[in-house]
Coordinates of C-alpha atoms and ligand atoms in Angstrom, one line a residue:
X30 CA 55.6 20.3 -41.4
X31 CA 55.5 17.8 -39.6
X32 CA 57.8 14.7 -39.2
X33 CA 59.6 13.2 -36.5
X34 CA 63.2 13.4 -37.3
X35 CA 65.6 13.8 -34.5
X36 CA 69.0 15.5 -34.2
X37 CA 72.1 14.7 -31.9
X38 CA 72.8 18.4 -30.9
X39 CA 76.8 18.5 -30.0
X40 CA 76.1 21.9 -27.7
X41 CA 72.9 20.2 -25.5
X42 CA 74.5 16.7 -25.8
X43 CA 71.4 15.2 -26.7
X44 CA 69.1 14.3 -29.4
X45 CA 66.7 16.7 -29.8
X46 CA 63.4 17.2 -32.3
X47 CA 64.2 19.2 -35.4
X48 CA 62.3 22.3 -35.7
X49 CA 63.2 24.7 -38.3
X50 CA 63.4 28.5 -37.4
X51 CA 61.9 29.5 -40.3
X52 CA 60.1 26.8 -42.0
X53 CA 60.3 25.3 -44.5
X54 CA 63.6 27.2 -45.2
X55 CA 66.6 25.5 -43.7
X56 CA 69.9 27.3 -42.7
X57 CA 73.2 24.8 -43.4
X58 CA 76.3 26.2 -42.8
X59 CA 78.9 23.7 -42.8
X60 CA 83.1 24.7 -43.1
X61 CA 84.3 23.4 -45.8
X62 CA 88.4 22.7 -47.0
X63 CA 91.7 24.9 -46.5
X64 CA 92.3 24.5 -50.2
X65 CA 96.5 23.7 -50.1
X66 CA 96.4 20.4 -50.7
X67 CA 94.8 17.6 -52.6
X68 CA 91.4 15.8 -50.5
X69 CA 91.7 13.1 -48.3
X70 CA 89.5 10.7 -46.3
X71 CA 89.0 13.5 -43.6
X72 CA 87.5 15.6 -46.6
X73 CA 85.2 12.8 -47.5
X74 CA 83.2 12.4 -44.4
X75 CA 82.6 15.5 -43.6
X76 CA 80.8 16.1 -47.1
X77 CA 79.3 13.0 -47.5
X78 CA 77.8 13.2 -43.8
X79 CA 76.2 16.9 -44.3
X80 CA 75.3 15.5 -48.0
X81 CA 73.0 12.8 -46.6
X82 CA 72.0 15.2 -44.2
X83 CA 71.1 18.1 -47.2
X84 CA 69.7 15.4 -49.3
X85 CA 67.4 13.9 -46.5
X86 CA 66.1 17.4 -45.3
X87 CA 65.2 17.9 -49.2
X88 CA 63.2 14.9 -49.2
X89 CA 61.6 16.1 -46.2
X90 CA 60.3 19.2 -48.5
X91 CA 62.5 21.8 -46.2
X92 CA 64.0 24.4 -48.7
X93 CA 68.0 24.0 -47.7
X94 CA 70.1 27.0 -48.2
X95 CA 73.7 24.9 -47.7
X96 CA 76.7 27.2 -47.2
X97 CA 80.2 25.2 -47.6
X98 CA 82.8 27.8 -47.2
X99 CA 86.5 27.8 -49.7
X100 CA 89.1 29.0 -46.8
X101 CA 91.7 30.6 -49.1
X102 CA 93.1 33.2 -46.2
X103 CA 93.9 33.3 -42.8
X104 CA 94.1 29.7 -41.9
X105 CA 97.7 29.2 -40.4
X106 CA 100.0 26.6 -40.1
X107 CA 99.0 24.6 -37.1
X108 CA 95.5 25.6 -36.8
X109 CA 97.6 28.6 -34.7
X110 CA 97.7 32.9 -34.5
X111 CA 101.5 31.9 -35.6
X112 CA 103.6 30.5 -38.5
X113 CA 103.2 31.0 -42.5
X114 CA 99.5 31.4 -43.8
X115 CA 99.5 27.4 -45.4
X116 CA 98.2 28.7 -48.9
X117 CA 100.9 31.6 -49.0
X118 CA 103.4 28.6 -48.3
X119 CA 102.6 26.5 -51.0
X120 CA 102.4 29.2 -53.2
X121 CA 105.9 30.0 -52.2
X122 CA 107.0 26.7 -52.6
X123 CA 105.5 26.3 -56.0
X124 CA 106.8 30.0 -57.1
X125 CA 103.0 30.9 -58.2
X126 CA 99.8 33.4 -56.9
X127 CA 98.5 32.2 -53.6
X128 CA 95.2 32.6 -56.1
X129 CA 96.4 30.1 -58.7
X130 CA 96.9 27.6 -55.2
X131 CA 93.6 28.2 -54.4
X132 CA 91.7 28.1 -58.2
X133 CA 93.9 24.7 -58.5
X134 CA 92.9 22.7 -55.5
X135 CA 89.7 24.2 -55.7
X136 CA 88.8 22.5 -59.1
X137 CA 90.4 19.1 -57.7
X138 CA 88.1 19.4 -54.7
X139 CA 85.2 20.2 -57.1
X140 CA 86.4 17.1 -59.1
X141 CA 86.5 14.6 -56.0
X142 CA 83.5 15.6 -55.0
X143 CA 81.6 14.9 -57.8
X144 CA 83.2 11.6 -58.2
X145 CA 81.8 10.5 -54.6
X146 CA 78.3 12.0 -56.1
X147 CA 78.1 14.8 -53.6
X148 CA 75.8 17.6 -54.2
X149 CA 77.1 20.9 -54.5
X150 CA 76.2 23.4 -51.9
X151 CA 73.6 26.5 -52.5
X152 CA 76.8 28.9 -52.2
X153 CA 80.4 28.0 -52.1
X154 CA 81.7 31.4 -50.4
X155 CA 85.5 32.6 -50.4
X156 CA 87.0 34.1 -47.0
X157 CA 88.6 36.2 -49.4
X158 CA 85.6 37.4 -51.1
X159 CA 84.5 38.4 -47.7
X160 CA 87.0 40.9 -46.4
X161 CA 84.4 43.5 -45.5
X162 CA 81.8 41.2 -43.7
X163 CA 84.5 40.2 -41.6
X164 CA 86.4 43.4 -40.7
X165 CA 82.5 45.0 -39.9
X166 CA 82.1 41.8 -37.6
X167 CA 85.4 43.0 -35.8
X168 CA 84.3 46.3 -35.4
X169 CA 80.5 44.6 -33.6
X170 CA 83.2 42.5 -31.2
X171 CA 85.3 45.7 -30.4
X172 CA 82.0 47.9 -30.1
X173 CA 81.3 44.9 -27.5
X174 CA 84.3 45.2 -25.7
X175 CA 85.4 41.8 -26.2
X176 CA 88.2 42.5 -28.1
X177 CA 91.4 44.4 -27.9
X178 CA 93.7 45.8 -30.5
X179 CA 97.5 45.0 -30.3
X180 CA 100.5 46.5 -32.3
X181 CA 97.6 46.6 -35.3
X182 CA 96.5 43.3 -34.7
X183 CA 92.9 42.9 -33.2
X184 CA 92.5 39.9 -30.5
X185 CA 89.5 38.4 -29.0
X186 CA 89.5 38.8 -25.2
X187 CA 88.5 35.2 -24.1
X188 CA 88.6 36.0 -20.4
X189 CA 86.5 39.3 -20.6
X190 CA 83.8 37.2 -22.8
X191 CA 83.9 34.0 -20.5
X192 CA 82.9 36.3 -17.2
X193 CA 79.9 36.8 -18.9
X194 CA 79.3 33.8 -21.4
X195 CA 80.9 30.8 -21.4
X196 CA 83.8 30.2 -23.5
X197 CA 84.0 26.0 -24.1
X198 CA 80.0 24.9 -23.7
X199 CA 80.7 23.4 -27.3
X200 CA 83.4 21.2 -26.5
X201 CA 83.4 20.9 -22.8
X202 CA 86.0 22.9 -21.5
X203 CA 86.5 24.8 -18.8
X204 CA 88.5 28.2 -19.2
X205 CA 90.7 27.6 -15.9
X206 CA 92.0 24.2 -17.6
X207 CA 92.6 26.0 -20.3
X208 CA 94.8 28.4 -18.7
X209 CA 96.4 25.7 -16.7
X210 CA 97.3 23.8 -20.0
X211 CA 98.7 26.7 -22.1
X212 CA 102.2 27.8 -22.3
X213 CA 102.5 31.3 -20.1
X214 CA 103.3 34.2 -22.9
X215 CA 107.1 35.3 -23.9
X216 CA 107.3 39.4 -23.0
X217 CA 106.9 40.7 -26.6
X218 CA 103.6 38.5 -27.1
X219 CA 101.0 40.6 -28.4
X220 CA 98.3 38.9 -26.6
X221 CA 97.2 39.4 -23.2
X222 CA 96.8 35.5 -22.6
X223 CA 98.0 32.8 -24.5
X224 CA 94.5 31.2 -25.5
X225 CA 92.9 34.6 -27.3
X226 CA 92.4 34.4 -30.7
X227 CA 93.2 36.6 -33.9
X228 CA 90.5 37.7 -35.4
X229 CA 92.7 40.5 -37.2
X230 CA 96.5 39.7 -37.9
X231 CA 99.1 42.5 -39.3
X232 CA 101.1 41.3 -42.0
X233 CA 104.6 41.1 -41.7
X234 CA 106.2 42.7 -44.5
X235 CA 106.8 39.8 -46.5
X236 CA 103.1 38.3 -46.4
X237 CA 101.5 38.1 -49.8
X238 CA 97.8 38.0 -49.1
X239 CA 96.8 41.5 -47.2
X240 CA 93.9 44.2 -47.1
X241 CA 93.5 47.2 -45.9
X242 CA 91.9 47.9 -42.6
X243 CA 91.1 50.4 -39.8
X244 CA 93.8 48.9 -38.1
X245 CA 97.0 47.5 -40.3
X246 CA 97.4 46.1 -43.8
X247 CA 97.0 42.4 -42.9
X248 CA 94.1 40.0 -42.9
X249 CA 91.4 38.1 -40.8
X250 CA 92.1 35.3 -38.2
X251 CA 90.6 31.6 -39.6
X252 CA 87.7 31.4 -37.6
X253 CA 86.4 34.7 -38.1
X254 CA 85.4 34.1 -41.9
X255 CA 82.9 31.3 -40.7
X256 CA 80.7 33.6 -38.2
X257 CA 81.1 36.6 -40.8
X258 CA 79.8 34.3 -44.0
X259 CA 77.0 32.3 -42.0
X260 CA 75.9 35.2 -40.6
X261 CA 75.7 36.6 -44.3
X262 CA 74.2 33.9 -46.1
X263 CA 71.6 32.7 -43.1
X264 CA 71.5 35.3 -41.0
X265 CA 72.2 36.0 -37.4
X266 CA 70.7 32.4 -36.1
X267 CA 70.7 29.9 -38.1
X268 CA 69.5 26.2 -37.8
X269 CA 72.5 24.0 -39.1
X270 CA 76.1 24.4 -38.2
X271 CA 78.1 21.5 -39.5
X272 CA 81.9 20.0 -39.1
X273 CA 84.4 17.7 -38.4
X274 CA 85.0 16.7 -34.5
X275 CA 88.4 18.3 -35.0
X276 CA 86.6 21.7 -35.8
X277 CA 84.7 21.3 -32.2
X278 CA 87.7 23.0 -30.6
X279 CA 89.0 26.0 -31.0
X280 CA 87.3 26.9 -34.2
X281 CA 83.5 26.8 -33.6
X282 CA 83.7 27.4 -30.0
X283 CA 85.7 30.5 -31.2
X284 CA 82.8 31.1 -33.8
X285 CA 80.2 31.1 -30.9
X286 CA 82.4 33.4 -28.9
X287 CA 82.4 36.0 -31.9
X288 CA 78.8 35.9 -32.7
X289 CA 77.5 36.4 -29.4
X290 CA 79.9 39.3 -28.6
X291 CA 79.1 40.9 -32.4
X292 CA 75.0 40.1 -32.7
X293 CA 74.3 39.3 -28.8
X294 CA 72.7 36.1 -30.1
X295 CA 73.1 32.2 -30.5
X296 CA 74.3 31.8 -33.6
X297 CA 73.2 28.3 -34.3
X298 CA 70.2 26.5 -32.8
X299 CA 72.1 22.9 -33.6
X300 CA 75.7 21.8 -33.9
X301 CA 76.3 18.6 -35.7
X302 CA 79.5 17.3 -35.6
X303 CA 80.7 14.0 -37.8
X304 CA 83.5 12.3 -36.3
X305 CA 87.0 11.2 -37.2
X306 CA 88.7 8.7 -39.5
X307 CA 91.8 6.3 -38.6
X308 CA 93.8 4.1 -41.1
X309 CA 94.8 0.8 -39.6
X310 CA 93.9 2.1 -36.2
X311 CA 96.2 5.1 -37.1
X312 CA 95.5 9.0 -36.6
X313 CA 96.1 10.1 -40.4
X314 CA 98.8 12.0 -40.8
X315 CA 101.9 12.5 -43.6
X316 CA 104.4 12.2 -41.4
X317 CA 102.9 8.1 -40.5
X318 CA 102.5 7.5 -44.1
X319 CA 99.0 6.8 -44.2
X320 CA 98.1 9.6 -45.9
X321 CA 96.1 9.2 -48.7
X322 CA 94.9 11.7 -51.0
X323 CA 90.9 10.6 -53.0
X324 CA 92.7 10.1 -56.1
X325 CA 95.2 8.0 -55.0
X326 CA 92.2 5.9 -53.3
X327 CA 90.4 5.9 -57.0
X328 CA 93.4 5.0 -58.7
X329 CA 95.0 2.7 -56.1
X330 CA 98.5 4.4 -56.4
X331 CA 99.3 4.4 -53.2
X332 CA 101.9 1.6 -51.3
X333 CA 99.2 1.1 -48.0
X334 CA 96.3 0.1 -50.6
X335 CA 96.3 -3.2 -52.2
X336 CA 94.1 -1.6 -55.4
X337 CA 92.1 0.6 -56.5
X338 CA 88.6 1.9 -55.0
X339 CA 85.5 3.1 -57.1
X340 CA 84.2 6.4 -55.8
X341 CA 80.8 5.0 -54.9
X342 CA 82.7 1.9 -52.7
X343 CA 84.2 4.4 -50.4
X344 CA 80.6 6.7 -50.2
X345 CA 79.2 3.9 -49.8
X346 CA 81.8 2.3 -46.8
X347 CA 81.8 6.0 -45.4
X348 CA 78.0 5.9 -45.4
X349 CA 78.1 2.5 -43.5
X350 CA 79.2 3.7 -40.6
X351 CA 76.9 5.9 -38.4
X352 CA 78.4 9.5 -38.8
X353 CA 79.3 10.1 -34.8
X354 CA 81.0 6.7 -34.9
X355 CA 84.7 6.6 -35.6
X356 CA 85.4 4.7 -38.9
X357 CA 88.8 2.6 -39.4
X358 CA 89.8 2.4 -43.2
X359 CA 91.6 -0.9 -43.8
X360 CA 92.2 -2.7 -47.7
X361 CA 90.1 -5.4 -45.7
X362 CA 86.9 -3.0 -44.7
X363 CA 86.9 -1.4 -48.3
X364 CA 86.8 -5.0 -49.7
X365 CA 83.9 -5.8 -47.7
X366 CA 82.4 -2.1 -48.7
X367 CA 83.1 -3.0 -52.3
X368 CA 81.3 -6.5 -52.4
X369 CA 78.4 -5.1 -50.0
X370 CA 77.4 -2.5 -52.7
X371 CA 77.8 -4.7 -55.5
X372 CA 75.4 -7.0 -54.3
X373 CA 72.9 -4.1 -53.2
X374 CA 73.5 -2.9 -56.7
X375 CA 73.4 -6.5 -58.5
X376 CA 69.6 -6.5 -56.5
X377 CA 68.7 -3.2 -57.7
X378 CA 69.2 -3.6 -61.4
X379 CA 67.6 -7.5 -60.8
X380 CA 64.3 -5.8 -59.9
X381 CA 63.6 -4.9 -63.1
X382 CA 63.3 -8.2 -64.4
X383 CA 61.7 -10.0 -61.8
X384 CA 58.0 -11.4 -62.6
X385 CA 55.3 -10.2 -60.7
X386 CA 52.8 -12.9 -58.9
X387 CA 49.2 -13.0 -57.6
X388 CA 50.3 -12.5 -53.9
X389 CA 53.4 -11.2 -52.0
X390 CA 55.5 -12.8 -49.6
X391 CA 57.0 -10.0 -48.0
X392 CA 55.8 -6.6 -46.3
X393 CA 57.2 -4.0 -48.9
X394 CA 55.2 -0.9 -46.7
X395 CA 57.1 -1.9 -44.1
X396 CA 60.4 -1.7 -45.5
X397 CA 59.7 2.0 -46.6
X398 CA 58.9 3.0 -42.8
X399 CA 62.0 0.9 -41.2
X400 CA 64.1 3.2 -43.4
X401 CA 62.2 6.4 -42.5
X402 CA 62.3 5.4 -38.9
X403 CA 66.0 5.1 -39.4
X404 CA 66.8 8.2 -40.9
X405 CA 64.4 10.2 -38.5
X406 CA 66.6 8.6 -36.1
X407 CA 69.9 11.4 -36.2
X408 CA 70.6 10.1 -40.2
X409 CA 70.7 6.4 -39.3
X410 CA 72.1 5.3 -42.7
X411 CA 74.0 2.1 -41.6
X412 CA 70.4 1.3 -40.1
X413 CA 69.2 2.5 -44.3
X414 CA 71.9 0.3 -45.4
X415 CA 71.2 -2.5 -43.1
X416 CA 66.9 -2.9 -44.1
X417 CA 68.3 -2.3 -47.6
X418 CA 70.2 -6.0 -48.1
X419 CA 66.6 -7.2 -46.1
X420 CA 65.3 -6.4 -49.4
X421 CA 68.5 -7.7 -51.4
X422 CA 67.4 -11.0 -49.4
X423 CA 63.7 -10.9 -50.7
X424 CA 65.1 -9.9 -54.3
X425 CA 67.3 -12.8 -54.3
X426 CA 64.6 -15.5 -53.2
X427 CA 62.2 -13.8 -55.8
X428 CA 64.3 -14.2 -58.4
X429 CA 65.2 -17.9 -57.1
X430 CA 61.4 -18.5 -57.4
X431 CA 61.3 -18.9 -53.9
X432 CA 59.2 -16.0 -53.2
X433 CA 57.0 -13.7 -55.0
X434 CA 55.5 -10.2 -55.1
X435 CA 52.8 -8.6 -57.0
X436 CA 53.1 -6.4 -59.8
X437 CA 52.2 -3.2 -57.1
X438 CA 54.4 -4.6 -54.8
X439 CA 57.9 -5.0 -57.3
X440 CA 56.8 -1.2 -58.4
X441 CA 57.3 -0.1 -54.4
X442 CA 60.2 -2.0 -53.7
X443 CA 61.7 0.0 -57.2
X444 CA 60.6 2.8 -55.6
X445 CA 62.1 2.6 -52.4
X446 CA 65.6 1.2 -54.1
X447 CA 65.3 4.4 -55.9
X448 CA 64.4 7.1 -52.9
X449 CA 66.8 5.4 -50.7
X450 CA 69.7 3.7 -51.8
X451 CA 69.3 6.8 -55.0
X452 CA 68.2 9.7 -53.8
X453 CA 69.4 9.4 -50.1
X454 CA 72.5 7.8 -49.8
X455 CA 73.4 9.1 -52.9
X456 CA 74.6 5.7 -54.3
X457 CA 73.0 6.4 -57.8
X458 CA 77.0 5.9 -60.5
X459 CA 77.0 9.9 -61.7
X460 CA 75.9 11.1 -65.0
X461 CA 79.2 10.0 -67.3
X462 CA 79.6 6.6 -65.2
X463 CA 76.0 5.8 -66.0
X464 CA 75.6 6.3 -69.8
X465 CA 78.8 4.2 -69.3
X466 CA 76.8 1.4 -67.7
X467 CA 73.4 1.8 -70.1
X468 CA 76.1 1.1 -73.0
X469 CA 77.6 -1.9 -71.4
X470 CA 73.1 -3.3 -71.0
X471 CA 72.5 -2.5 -74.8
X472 CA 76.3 -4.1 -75.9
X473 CA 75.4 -7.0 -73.3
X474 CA 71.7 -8.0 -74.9
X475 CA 73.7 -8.0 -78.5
X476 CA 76.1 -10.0 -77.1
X477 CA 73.8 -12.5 -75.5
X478 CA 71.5 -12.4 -78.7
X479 CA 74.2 -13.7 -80.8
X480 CA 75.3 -16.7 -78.1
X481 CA 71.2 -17.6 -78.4
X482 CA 71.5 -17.6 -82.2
X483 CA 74.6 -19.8 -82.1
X484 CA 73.4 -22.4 -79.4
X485 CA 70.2 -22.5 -81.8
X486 CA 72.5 -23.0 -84.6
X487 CA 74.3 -25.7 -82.8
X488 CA 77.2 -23.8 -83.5
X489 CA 78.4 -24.5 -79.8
X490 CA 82.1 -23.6 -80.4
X491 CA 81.1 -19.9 -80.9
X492 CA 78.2 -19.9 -77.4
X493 CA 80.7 -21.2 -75.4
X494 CA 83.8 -18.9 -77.1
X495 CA 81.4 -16.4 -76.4
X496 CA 80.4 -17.3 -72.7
X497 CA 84.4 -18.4 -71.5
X498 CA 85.5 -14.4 -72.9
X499 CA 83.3 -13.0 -70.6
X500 CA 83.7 -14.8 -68.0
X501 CA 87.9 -13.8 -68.5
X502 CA 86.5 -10.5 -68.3
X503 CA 84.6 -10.9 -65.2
X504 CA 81.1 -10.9 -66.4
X505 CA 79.1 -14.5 -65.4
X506 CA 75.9 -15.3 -67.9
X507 CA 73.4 -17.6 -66.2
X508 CA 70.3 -18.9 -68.2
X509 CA 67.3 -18.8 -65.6
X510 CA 63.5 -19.5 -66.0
X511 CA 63.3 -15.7 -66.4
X512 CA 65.6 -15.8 -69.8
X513 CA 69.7 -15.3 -70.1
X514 CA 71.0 -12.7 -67.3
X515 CA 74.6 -11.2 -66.6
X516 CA 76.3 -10.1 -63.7
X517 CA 79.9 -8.9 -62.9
Ligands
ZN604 ZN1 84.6 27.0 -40.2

């Protein structure tokens, strides 16, 4: 297959060309939420980034199989071997089965996601559903020698595995810094330094969630259940590994580590790596008051946000960024989001009713290739969004009658709306939102039937009743040489 897309590979720091192990299958394994909690912006980028990404290798005709993981085990508080598992605490909190913590957010992460049009994965595995891949993957690492077993707990030995490979080629760091920068260990620590990892903990007696094992009744460390399902689903090496920044360091450096001492292999021929979110120039976090759950963004309930934001305004103002830039959400950048996309959407549904001409005034060809160049180019969609309002621009002055486009021409231009503002970016309202909006067209032309009839009546009380309600519900109708049109 051949195409010249280009990836920004985190481990070679540098963009390389994308060539498929095994085309035209694609391996995507990208980790996917902690399910405690309700979704927030730093869920969104993450999926909408490897969504463009799934969606644009589709359209490339690659066969994708996407892995997104459900960590429901393991996962402790502070990203740490120590403190309460942070689904056992909730479900302690809310007296209920760590299960019911995880079904419940599960669905409302299912829910968001569809709301923001995100595709769902090929397979949405469970760490817990995975107990055995992952204590056979610990049993590779200790065949290895790379790990050591502790009071029933099973450690990765990070210093035994760094004389050989090197332990921070992901993220940049140097295992001496490491050591310098990490506390020295208390005398009853179970580890023999301070920066190995779990990859098996023994459950104190009062820890809900356990299995059984060769070595205690407890259960797998966090980033264990990421080498063990990728490895599962796509196989020893695999072509797509996909994350937050934040992930960068420990968890996938840890996942490399684990691989490579279990198979003796790369695990992942390229790391992509979306980066971070700030409110107001602010890390998120509860404690500053900035966080803010999806819902509350769609429903506005929230003191930092002046109202409420549509799904597709914050996919699309995620979306405007380029993924390995940092994005600052503000009530005034989601503004700007929300009247960017409703004029690329006013545009797309004007194209439709344009009239063709004899000649064109613009080169629509080109406009397909500056957005193929731009997505070849490491998922360039601000680049997308960017040649998209080019086009807004032409739609605008076409339907001004001061430009014009054949019949051939308007059908491209549709077309290319349709691949990549659609398809692509993913900006297309969802199923329920759209029979929504094909109601509101059909209600609209009765509507503007009956003003015609009445102006033709001279009846200009009831035309101008008519237009002055709209317009107190927002909606502005315009007569133009190409009949009576609406807009919100
Ligand atoms: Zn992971």
């Amino acid at each position: 297959m051949e195409h010249p897309l280009s990836v920004y590979n985190t481990l070679t720091r540098s963009k390389q060309t994308f060539v498929p192990i095994n085309p035209p299958l694609v391996g995507m394994y990208v980790c996917g939420p902690t399910v405690y909690g309700d979704a927030h912006l730093g869920h969104a980028r993450p999926a909408i980034t490897f969504d463009l990404i799934f969606r644009y290798l589709k359209h490339l005709g690659y066969k994708v199989r996407y892995v997104r993981n459900i960590t429901d085990v393991g996962h402790l508080e502070n990203d740490a071997d120590e403190g309460e598992d942070k689904i056992a605490k909730k479900a302690r909190l809310e007296q209920i089965e760590p299960m019911e913590v995880v079904q419940y957010y599960t669905d409302r992460y299912h829910k968001n996601m569809e709301q923001l049009n995100v595709l769902s994965p090929s397979i949405e595995p469970r760490a817990s559903g995975h107990i055995i891949e992952q204590t056979s993957m610990i049993e590779s690492i200790l065949k290895s020698g790379m790990a050591y077993e502790s009071n029933g707990s099973i450690y990765f030995d990070v210093e035994k595995y760094n004389k050989k490979h090197h332990y921070g080629k992901l993220s940049g760091r140097v295992l001496e810094d490491l050591i310098s920068n990490t506390r020295t260990l208390e005398g009853q620590d179970e580890k023999r330094n301070s920066f190995d990892f779990a990859l098996w903990k023994k459950a104190q007696p009062e820890h809900i969630m356990r299995w059984p094992s060769p070595w205690s009744d407890g259960f797998p460390g966090w980033h264990l259940e990421c080498s063990a399902m990728s490895a599962r689903y796509l196989g020893n090496t695999f072509d797509i590994h996909g994350g937050g920044m934040d992930l960068l360091f420990p968890h996938h450096e840890s996942e490399i580590a684990q691989s490579i001492a279990a198979h003796g292999s790369e695990p992942v021929k390229y790391w992509l790596h979306n980066n971070m979110i700030t409110i107001n120039g602010q890390k998120m976090g509860k404690s500053l008051g900035n966080f803010i759950t999806l819902d509350e963004f769609f429903s506005g309930n929230h003191p930092a946000l002046s109202q409420a934001y549509h799904p597709m305004t914050i996919r699309f103002f995620i979306l405007q960024a380029h993924y390995r830039s940092t994005l600052d959400f503000s009530n005034e950048a989601l503004q700007a989001a929300e009247k960017g996309l409703e004029r690329l959407l006013n545009a797309w549904s004007k194209i439709h009713r344009l009239l063709p001409s004899g000649t064109s005034s613009f080169q629509v060809k080109t406009l397909q290739e500056k957005c193929e160049a731009a997505m070849n180019d490491d998922f360039n969609s601000p680049m997308v969004i960017a040649h998209l309002f080019e086009a807004v621009r032409w739609i605008n002055a076409i339907h001004e009658g001061k430009e014009q486009l054949t019949q051939d021409d308007l059908k491209l231009l549709q077309d290319i709306f349709y691949l990549f503002a659609g398809e692509i970016l993913g900006l297309v309202i969802s199923d329920g939102t759209d029979s929504t909006s094909d109601l509101t067209e059909k209600l609209m032309e009765i509507i503007i039937e009956l003003r015609q009839k009445a102006r033709a009546a001279k009846d200009f009380a009831t035309s101008d009743l008519i237009r002055d309600s709209l317009k107190n519900i927002g909606i502005q109708i315009r007569d133009t040489k190409n009949g009576v049109e609406w807009e919100r």
